Coordinates of C-alpha atoms in Angstrom, one line a residue:
M1 CA -40.6 -5.5 -116.3
N2 CA -38.4 -2.6 -115.9
P3 CA -34.8 -3.8 -114.4
P4 CA -34.6 -1.2 -111.9
L5 CA -38.5 -2.3 -110.9
M6 CA -37.8 -5.4 -110.8
R7 CA -34.4 -4.5 -108.4
R8 CA -36.8 -2.1 -106.0
F9 CA -39.5 -5.6 -106.2
H10 CA -36.0 -7.6 -105.1
G11 CA -35.4 -5.4 -102.0
W12 CA -38.5 -5.6 -100.8
V13 CA -39.1 -9.0 -100.9
F14 CA -35.9 -9.9 -99.2
A15 CA -36.5 -7.0 -96.5
V16 CA -40.0 -9.3 -95.5
L17 CA -38.6 -12.1 -95.5
V18 CA -35.9 -10.8 -93.2
L19 CA -38.2 -9.8 -90.9
L20 CA -40.4 -12.8 -90.8
G21 CA -37.6 -15.0 -90.4
A22 CA -36.7 -12.4 -87.2
G23 CA -40.5 -12.6 -85.8
A24 CA -39.8 -16.6 -86.7
I25 CA -37.1 -17.0 -84.5
G26 CA -38.8 -14.1 -81.9
Y27 CA -41.3 -16.9 -81.8
L28 CA -39.5 -19.2 -81.0
T29 CA -37.6 -18.4 -78.5
A30 CA -40.6 -17.0 -76.7
R31 CA -42.0 -20.6 -76.3
H32 CA -39.1 -23.4 -76.2
D33 CA -36.6 -23.7 -74.4
H34 CA -33.4 -25.7 -75.5
V35 CA -30.2 -25.4 -74.2
A36 CA -27.3 -26.8 -75.7
D37 CA -23.4 -26.9 -73.7
W38 CA -20.6 -27.4 -75.8
T39 CA -18.5 -27.3 -72.9
Y40 CA -15.6 -29.1 -72.1
N41 CA -17.1 -32.2 -70.3
S42 CA -20.4 -30.1 -69.7
R43 CA -19.1 -28.5 -67.2
V44 CA -21.6 -25.3 -67.0
S45 CA -25.3 -28.2 -67.4
M46 CA -26.3 -29.7 -64.1
S47 CA -25.2 -33.2 -63.5
P48 CA -27.1 -36.4 -62.9
E49 CA -26.2 -36.7 -59.5
T50 CA -27.2 -33.4 -58.2
R51 CA -30.2 -33.4 -60.2
A52 CA -30.8 -36.4 -58.0
V53 CA -30.1 -35.2 -54.8
L54 CA -32.9 -32.5 -55.7
A55 CA -35.7 -35.7 -56.1
K56 CA -35.1 -36.0 -52.4
L57 CA -36.2 -32.9 -51.0
S58 CA -39.7 -33.3 -50.1
G59 CA -39.6 -28.7 -49.4
P60 CA -39.2 -26.2 -49.6
V61 CA -35.7 -24.8 -49.0
D62 CA -34.5 -21.7 -48.0
I63 CA -30.7 -20.1 -48.7
V64 CA -29.8 -17.5 -47.4
S65 CA -26.7 -15.3 -49.4
Y66 CA -24.9 -13.3 -47.0
A67 CA -22.7 -11.3 -49.8
S68 CA -22.0 -7.3 -50.1
P69 CA -24.3 -5.3 -52.9
Q70 CA -20.9 -4.1 -54.5
G71 CA -19.2 -6.5 -57.8
D72 CA -20.5 -8.7 -59.8
L73 CA -20.9 -11.5 -56.2
R74 CA -24.6 -11.1 -56.2
Q75 CA -25.0 -11.9 -59.9
T76 CA -22.3 -14.8 -60.5
I77 CA -24.5 -16.8 -56.7
A78 CA -27.9 -16.2 -58.3
A79 CA -26.9 -17.7 -62.0
V80 CA -25.7 -20.5 -60.8
L81 CA -28.4 -20.8 -58.2
Q82 CA -30.2 -20.8 -61.4
R83 CA -30.1 -24.0 -62.4
Y84 CA -31.3 -25.2 -59.0
S85 CA -33.8 -23.1 -59.3
Q86 CA -35.0 -24.2 -62.6
A87 CA -35.3 -28.4 -61.5
K88 CA -36.9 -26.7 -58.4
P89 CA -38.6 -24.3 -58.6
D90 CA -39.3 -23.6 -54.3
L91 CA -35.5 -23.9 -54.0
H92 CA -35.8 -19.6 -52.7
L93 CA -32.5 -17.5 -52.3
S94 CA -32.0 -14.3 -51.1
F95 CA -29.1 -11.7 -49.7
V96 CA -28.3 -10.5 -46.6
D97 CA -25.6 -6.9 -47.5
P98 CA -23.2 -7.9 -43.8
Q99 CA -22.0 -4.3 -44.1
K100 CA -25.6 -3.8 -42.1
D101 CA -25.1 -5.2 -38.8
P102 CA -21.6 -6.5 -38.2
A103 CA -23.1 -8.0 -34.6
A104 CA -25.2 -10.1 -36.2
M105 CA -22.7 -11.2 -38.7
R106 CA -19.9 -12.6 -36.1
N107 CA -22.8 -14.3 -34.2
L108 CA -24.1 -16.1 -37.4
G109 CA -20.3 -16.9 -37.6
I110 CA -19.9 -15.6 -41.0
T111 CA -16.5 -15.2 -41.8
V112 CA -16.2 -15.1 -45.7
D113 CA -17.9 -12.2 -48.5
G114 CA -20.9 -14.4 -50.3
E115 CA -21.8 -16.9 -47.5
L116 CA -24.4 -18.9 -48.4
I117 CA -26.7 -20.8 -45.5
L118 CA -29.1 -23.1 -46.3
H119 CA -32.0 -24.5 -45.1
Y120 CA -34.3 -27.0 -44.7
H121 CA -37.4 -28.1 -42.6
D122 CA -35.1 -27.9 -39.0
R123 CA -31.5 -28.4 -40.0
E124 CA -28.7 -25.7 -42.0
Q125 CA -25.4 -26.0 -44.3
R126 CA -23.0 -24.3 -44.8
L127 CA -20.8 -22.9 -47.8
D128 CA -18.5 -21.0 -48.3
T129 CA -17.7 -21.8 -51.7
L130 CA -20.2 -22.1 -53.9
T131 CA -19.1 -24.9 -56.1
E132 CA -22.3 -27.5 -58.7
R133 CA -19.8 -30.3 -56.5
S134 CA -20.4 -28.8 -52.2
L135 CA -23.7 -26.9 -52.7
T136 CA -25.0 -30.5 -54.2
D137 CA -23.2 -32.4 -51.2
A138 CA -24.4 -29.1 -48.6
L139 CA -27.9 -30.2 -49.7
E140 CA -26.9 -34.3 -49.6
R141 CA -26.6 -33.6 -46.1
L142 CA -29.7 -31.9 -45.4
V143 CA -31.3 -34.6 -46.3
R144 CA -29.9 -37.3 -44.0
G145 CA -32.2 -35.9 -41.5
N146 CA -30.9 -38.5 -38.5
D147 CA -28.8 -37.3 -35.5
R148 CA -25.1 -39.0 -35.9
I149 CA -24.3 -39.3 -31.5
V150 CA -21.0 -38.0 -31.5
A151 CA -18.8 -38.8 -28.1
F152 CA -16.5 -36.4 -27.3
V153 CA -14.2 -37.5 -24.1
T154 CA -14.0 -34.7 -20.9
G155 CA -12.4 -35.2 -17.8
D156 CA -8.6 -35.4 -18.5
G157 CA -8.2 -31.9 -20.2
E158 CA -9.7 -31.9 -23.2
R159 CA -10.7 -29.8 -25.9
R160 CA -14.9 -28.9 -24.9
A161 CA -16.8 -29.8 -27.9
D162 CA -19.3 -27.6 -26.5
G163 CA -17.4 -24.8 -25.0
V164 CA -16.5 -21.3 -25.7
A165 CA -12.6 -20.5 -24.6
N166 CA -9.6 -20.7 -27.6
A167 CA -9.0 -23.5 -28.0
D168 CA -11.9 -25.5 -27.3
L169 CA -13.9 -26.2 -30.7
G170 CA -18.2 -25.0 -29.7
T171 CA -18.2 -23.0 -33.0
F172 CA -17.7 -26.0 -34.8
V173 CA -19.5 -28.3 -32.9
A174 CA -22.7 -26.6 -32.9
Q175 CA -22.5 -25.9 -36.8
L176 CA -22.0 -29.4 -37.3
E177 CA -25.3 -30.2 -34.6
H178 CA -27.3 -28.2 -37.3
S179 CA -26.6 -31.0 -40.4
G180 CA -28.0 -33.3 -38.2
M181 CA -25.3 -34.5 -35.5
R182 CA -25.8 -34.6 -32.3
A183 CA -22.3 -33.7 -30.0
V184 CA -23.1 -35.9 -26.5
P185 CA -19.8 -35.6 -23.3
L186 CA -18.8 -39.1 -22.3
N187 CA -17.0 -39.5 -19.2
F188 CA -14.8 -41.9 -18.2
S189 CA -15.3 -41.6 -14.4
Q190 CA -19.1 -41.7 -14.7
A191 CA -19.7 -44.2 -18.0
A192 CA -17.6 -48.0 -17.4
A193 CA -17.3 -48.2 -21.1
V194 CA -18.8 -46.1 -24.5
P195 CA -22.6 -46.4 -24.1
N196 CA -23.5 -49.1 -27.5
Q197 CA -25.6 -46.4 -29.8
T198 CA -22.7 -43.7 -30.8
D199 CA -21.5 -43.3 -34.1
L200 CA -18.0 -42.2 -33.2
V201 CA -15.3 -41.3 -30.3
V202 CA -13.7 -38.3 -30.7
L203 CA -10.1 -37.4 -28.5
A204 CA -9.2 -34.4 -29.0
G205 CA -5.6 -34.1 -27.2
P206 CA -6.2 -35.0 -23.1
Q207 CA -3.8 -32.5 -20.8
A208 CA -3.2 -34.9 -18.9
A209 CA -2.5 -39.3 -18.5
L210 CA -5.5 -41.5 -19.5
S211 CA -7.3 -43.6 -16.2
P212 CA -6.7 -47.0 -16.8
G213 CA -10.1 -47.9 -16.7
A214 CA -9.9 -44.3 -19.7
S215 CA -7.4 -46.6 -21.8
K216 CA -9.1 -50.4 -21.6
A217 CA -13.1 -48.3 -22.7
L218 CA -11.4 -47.1 -25.1
A219 CA -9.5 -49.7 -26.6
D220 CA -12.4 -52.3 -26.8
Y221 CA -14.3 -49.3 -28.7
L222 CA -11.2 -50.0 -30.6
G223 CA -11.2 -53.4 -30.3
S224 CA -15.7 -53.7 -31.8
G225 CA -15.6 -51.9 -34.5
G226 CA -16.1 -48.0 -33.2
N227 CA -15.1 -44.6 -35.8
L228 CA -12.8 -43.3 -34.1
L229 CA -11.7 -39.0 -34.2
W230 CA -8.1 -38.4 -32.8
L231 CA -6.8 -35.3 -32.1
A232 CA -2.6 -35.1 -30.7
D233 CA -0.9 -32.0 -30.3
P234 CA 2.6 -32.6 -30.3
G235 CA 4.0 -33.5 -26.6
N236 CA 0.9 -34.9 -26.1
L237 CA 1.3 -39.0 -26.4
D238 CA 1.5 -40.1 -23.0
P239 CA 2.3 -43.9 -21.7
S240 CA -2.2 -44.1 -21.4
L241 CA -2.8 -43.8 -24.8
Q242 CA 0.7 -45.6 -26.7
P243 CA -1.8 -49.3 -26.6
L244 CA -4.4 -46.7 -28.7
A245 CA -1.3 -45.9 -30.8
D246 CA 0.1 -49.1 -31.0
A247 CA -3.6 -51.3 -31.8
L248 CA -3.2 -48.8 -35.1
G249 CA 0.0 -50.1 -36.0
I250 CA 0.8 -45.6 -35.8
R251 CA 3.4 -43.3 -33.8
V252 CA 3.3 -40.2 -32.4
L253 CA 7.1 -38.8 -33.0
P254 CA 9.0 -36.6 -31.0
G255 CA 8.6 -32.5 -31.3
E256 CA 6.8 -30.6 -33.3
L257 CA 7.1 -29.9 -36.8
I258 CA 8.2 -26.2 -38.4
D259 CA 7.8 -25.1 -41.5
A260 CA 9.9 -21.6 -43.2
S261 CA 8.1 -21.5 -46.6
S262 CA 4.6 -20.2 -44.4
A263 CA 6.9 -16.6 -44.6
A264 CA 6.0 -16.4 -47.9
L265 CA 3.2 -17.2 -46.9
G266 CA 2.7 -14.3 -44.4
M267 CA 3.2 -15.9 -41.2
K268 CA 5.5 -15.0 -39.4
D269 CA 6.0 -17.8 -37.0
P270 CA 7.2 -21.5 -38.6
R271 CA 5.3 -23.2 -36.6
M272 CA 1.8 -22.6 -38.1
I273 CA 1.8 -24.7 -41.2
V274 CA 0.0 -23.8 -44.5
L275 CA -0.8 -27.1 -46.4
G276 CA -2.1 -25.3 -50.4
D277 CA -2.1 -29.4 -51.5
Y278 CA -3.0 -32.9 -49.9
P279 CA -1.7 -36.7 -51.3
P280 CA -4.5 -38.0 -52.6
S281 CA -7.1 -40.0 -50.7
T282 CA -10.8 -39.9 -49.9
I283 CA -10.8 -36.8 -47.1
T284 CA -9.7 -34.6 -49.5
R285 CA -10.1 -35.2 -53.4
G286 CA -11.1 -32.5 -55.3
F287 CA -10.6 -30.6 -51.3
T288 CA -8.7 -27.3 -53.0
L289 CA -9.0 -24.8 -50.9
S290 CA -5.6 -23.5 -48.1
T291 CA -5.3 -24.6 -44.2
L292 CA -3.6 -24.3 -42.3
F293 CA -2.3 -25.3 -38.9
P294 CA -0.5 -23.7 -35.6
E295 CA 2.0 -26.5 -34.4
V296 CA 1.5 -29.9 -35.2
A297 CA 3.0 -33.4 -33.9
P298 CA 4.3 -35.1 -37.5
L299 CA 2.6 -38.8 -37.8
A300 CA 4.6 -42.4 -38.6
Q301 CA 3.4 -46.1 -39.5
S302 CA 5.0 -47.5 -36.6
R303 CA 4.7 -51.0 -38.5
K304 CA 1.7 -52.6 -41.1
S305 CA -1.0 -53.9 -39.9
E306 CA -4.6 -55.1 -41.0
W307 CA -5.6 -51.4 -41.1
K308 CA -5.4 -49.5 -44.5
L309 CA -3.7 -46.6 -44.1
E310 CA -3.7 -43.2 -46.5
P311 CA -1.9 -40.5 -45.4
F312 CA -4.1 -37.0 -46.7
L313 CA -2.5 -34.3 -44.6
R314 CA 1.2 -34.0 -45.4
S315 CA 4.1 -31.0 -44.6
S316 CA 6.1 -29.3 -47.7
P317 CA 9.2 -30.6 -48.3
Q318 CA 11.2 -28.1 -46.6
A319 CA 9.2 -28.6 -42.8
T320 CA 11.4 -29.8 -40.3
T321 CA 11.3 -31.3 -36.9
Q322 CA 12.3 -28.8 -33.8
A323 CA 11.9 -30.6 -29.9
L324 CA 9.2 -28.6 -28.1
G325 CA 11.0 -25.3 -26.6
G326 CA 13.5 -25.4 -29.3
N327 CA 16.0 -27.4 -27.8
A328 CA 18.5 -28.6 -30.7
A329 CA 17.3 -32.1 -31.5
V330 CA 18.5 -34.2 -35.3
P331 CA 15.6 -33.1 -37.0
L332 CA 13.5 -35.0 -39.1
K333 CA 13.6 -33.5 -42.7
G334 CA 10.0 -33.0 -44.5
P335 CA 7.6 -34.0 -46.5
L336 CA 5.7 -35.9 -42.9
D337 CA 3.2 -36.9 -42.9
F338 CA 0.0 -35.6 -39.7
G339 CA -2.8 -36.2 -40.8
F340 CA -3.2 -40.3 -40.6
A341 CA -7.2 -42.2 -42.3
L342 CA -7.2 -45.6 -41.3
S343 CA -10.1 -47.8 -42.4
R344 CA -10.2 -51.5 -41.8
L345 CA -13.8 -54.1 -42.4
S346 CA -15.8 -54.0 -39.1
P347 CA -15.2 -56.2 -36.7
S348 CA -18.6 -55.8 -35.2
P349 CA -20.9 -58.0 -37.8
A350 CA -23.4 -55.1 -37.5
K351 CA -21.0 -52.6 -40.2
N352 CA -18.8 -52.6 -42.8
E353 CA -16.2 -50.3 -42.3
Q354 CA -14.5 -49.5 -39.2
R355 CA -13.0 -45.6 -39.3
V356 CA -10.7 -44.3 -37.5
V357 CA -8.6 -40.3 -37.9
V358 CA -5.8 -39.4 -36.1
I359 CA -3.6 -36.0 -36.5
G360 CA -1.2 -34.9 -35.1
N361 CA -2.7 -31.0 -34.4
G362 CA -5.9 -30.3 -32.8
D363 CA -6.6 -26.3 -33.0
F364 CA -7.3 -25.6 -36.5
L365 CA -11.2 -27.3 -35.9
S366 CA -10.2 -24.9 -33.1
N367 CA -12.8 -21.7 -32.6
S368 CA -9.5 -19.7 -32.5
Y369 CA -8.7 -20.9 -35.8
L370 CA -11.8 -22.5 -37.5
G371 CA -12.9 -19.7 -39.0
N372 CA -8.7 -19.9 -41.3
G373 CA -8.7 -21.2 -45.2
G374 CA -10.8 -23.9 -45.6
N375 CA -10.6 -25.7 -42.3
R376 CA -14.4 -25.4 -41.1
A377 CA -14.9 -27.5 -44.3
L378 CA -12.0 -30.2 -44.1
G379 CA -12.8 -30.5 -40.7
E380 CA -17.3 -31.0 -42.5
R381 CA -14.9 -33.3 -45.3
I382 CA -13.6 -35.5 -42.0
F383 CA -16.6 -36.1 -40.1
D384 CA -18.5 -37.2 -42.9
W385 CA -16.2 -40.1 -43.6
L386 CA -15.4 -40.5 -40.6
L387 CA -19.6 -40.9 -39.9
G388 CA -19.9 -43.4 -42.9
D389 CA -22.0 -40.3 -45.5
D390 CA -20.3 -42.8 -48.2
E391 CA -24.3 -41.2 -50.3
L392 CA -22.6 -37.3 -49.9
I393 CA -21.9 -36.6 -52.6
N394 CA -18.5 -36.1 -54.0
M395 CA -18.6 -35.5 -57.8
P396 CA -14.9 -34.9 -60.1
A397 CA -13.9 -31.9 -61.2
R398 CA -16.1 -31.3 -64.3
G399 CA -13.7 -28.3 -65.3
A400 CA -12.2 -27.7 -68.9
P401 CA -8.3 -29.0 -68.6
D402 CA -6.2 -25.8 -70.5
R403 CA -8.0 -23.9 -67.3
V404 CA -5.3 -24.0 -65.1
L405 CA -1.7 -23.7 -65.4
T406 CA 1.0 -25.8 -63.3
V407 CA 4.9 -25.0 -63.6
S408 CA 7.6 -26.7 -61.8
Q409 CA 10.0 -23.9 -59.2
S410 CA 12.6 -24.4 -63.2
E411 CA 9.8 -22.6 -64.9
L412 CA 9.0 -20.8 -63.0
N413 CA 12.6 -19.1 -62.8
V414 CA 13.2 -19.6 -66.8
L415 CA 9.7 -17.9 -67.2
S416 CA 11.3 -15.6 -65.0
I417 CA 14.8 -14.9 -66.0
S418 CA 13.4 -15.0 -69.6
F419 CA 10.9 -11.9 -69.1
M420 CA 13.0 -9.8 -67.2
L421 CA 16.4 -10.1 -68.2
I422 CA 16.8 -12.0 -71.5
L423 CA 13.3 -10.4 -73.2
P424 CA 14.6 -6.7 -72.3
V425 CA 18.0 -7.3 -73.3
L426 CA 17.0 -8.5 -76.7
L427 CA 15.0 -5.8 -77.8
L428 CA 17.7 -3.1 -76.2
I429 CA 20.0 -4.6 -79.0
I430 CA 16.6 -5.1 -81.5
G431 CA 16.1 -1.4 -81.0
G432 CA 20.5 -0.5 -80.9
V433 CA 21.0 -1.9 -84.9
I434 CA 17.5 -0.6 -85.9
A435 CA 19.3 2.7 -85.0
W436 CA 22.4 2.0 -86.2
R437 CA 21.7 0.9 -89.5
R438 CA 18.7 4.4 -90.0
R439 CA 22.1 6.3 -89.3
R440 CA 24.3 4.5 -91.4
A441 CA 21.4 4.6 -94.1

């Protein structure tokens, strides 16, 4: 056969085979879905824990994202939720432009571009940051369903659970009530003891001394295995609360925290304590959001007891204490703890574990400061832990190990000097040597 004709024939055969191969690939792609996740720790695939949570949802889930149409934020959110909608077809996502109705956004408490509100039956959850862990935790809280009764002590100047004043907790508590918590007032002038059906008691910074009856009721509640959240403000530990502190084996240190490093973060008042790192604890595991605490009382463990104590809020090493009113006093040097999570085997046979949280600040959950950074998210974690919601998924981070570069201050100084001083001088010397050699040549 003619060689040129053979080459032409082979070319046509090759072209036909390429077209047939492309058609076969297109056919398989259209009819057969196959996804291979080769990332470290399969971090872009949905975890088995998440699939188990989705299987618990017996009805549709509506997710509303208040994201601006500018930029790629909506596409990013839709891409994350697409995996959820594939596993649960009745999970629906919709977007609302927050710029079209700013007043409505303020009424809803929307403070972050891209904030999500999840609706399931008559309950809702809110998310400031979207990760698989945070979204799955929110879905699990929606599944929980049954109301938890949280009693807020009133009558002695405490922060009001339904109040709208700057120092009150109304905004935060209203959001908690959408996730299966029922807030009730507890005034010991009207009740001699904490009701038996109470799941948690909150003592939020009383401004006046508690009556002997109130102190005894709280001590009895703690002794019988009740869970407690105590928000202690600086200078607020009157003698009526000392038995409570003694029972927990802690003490509120005198004075208040000040941190000069807060100025580097834009804080003009050194009493504004900003945290970005947290001691290892159950509450803060995997928590990376920054939080703001104005006017903090430092805490310390006064004695060893049957309580297991975990510090979960700690100041920077640059922090010190000052006496209230700014008077000179012997300062305590940081790092200083101001948040304790305590647990022990419950004295009540009906419960497994008793839990208490003591924080030397109550403003971080107040109406004025709730929207700062991760304050609300941290508050939700605290309440989840106190209410014993251990079924809430707290999945470990599944990111690649080399995505975050952590350097010490000394290493950062070396890098800065190298790139800003040594490297430019070295380049000038090299350039000078090259120019000198060329002139001689």
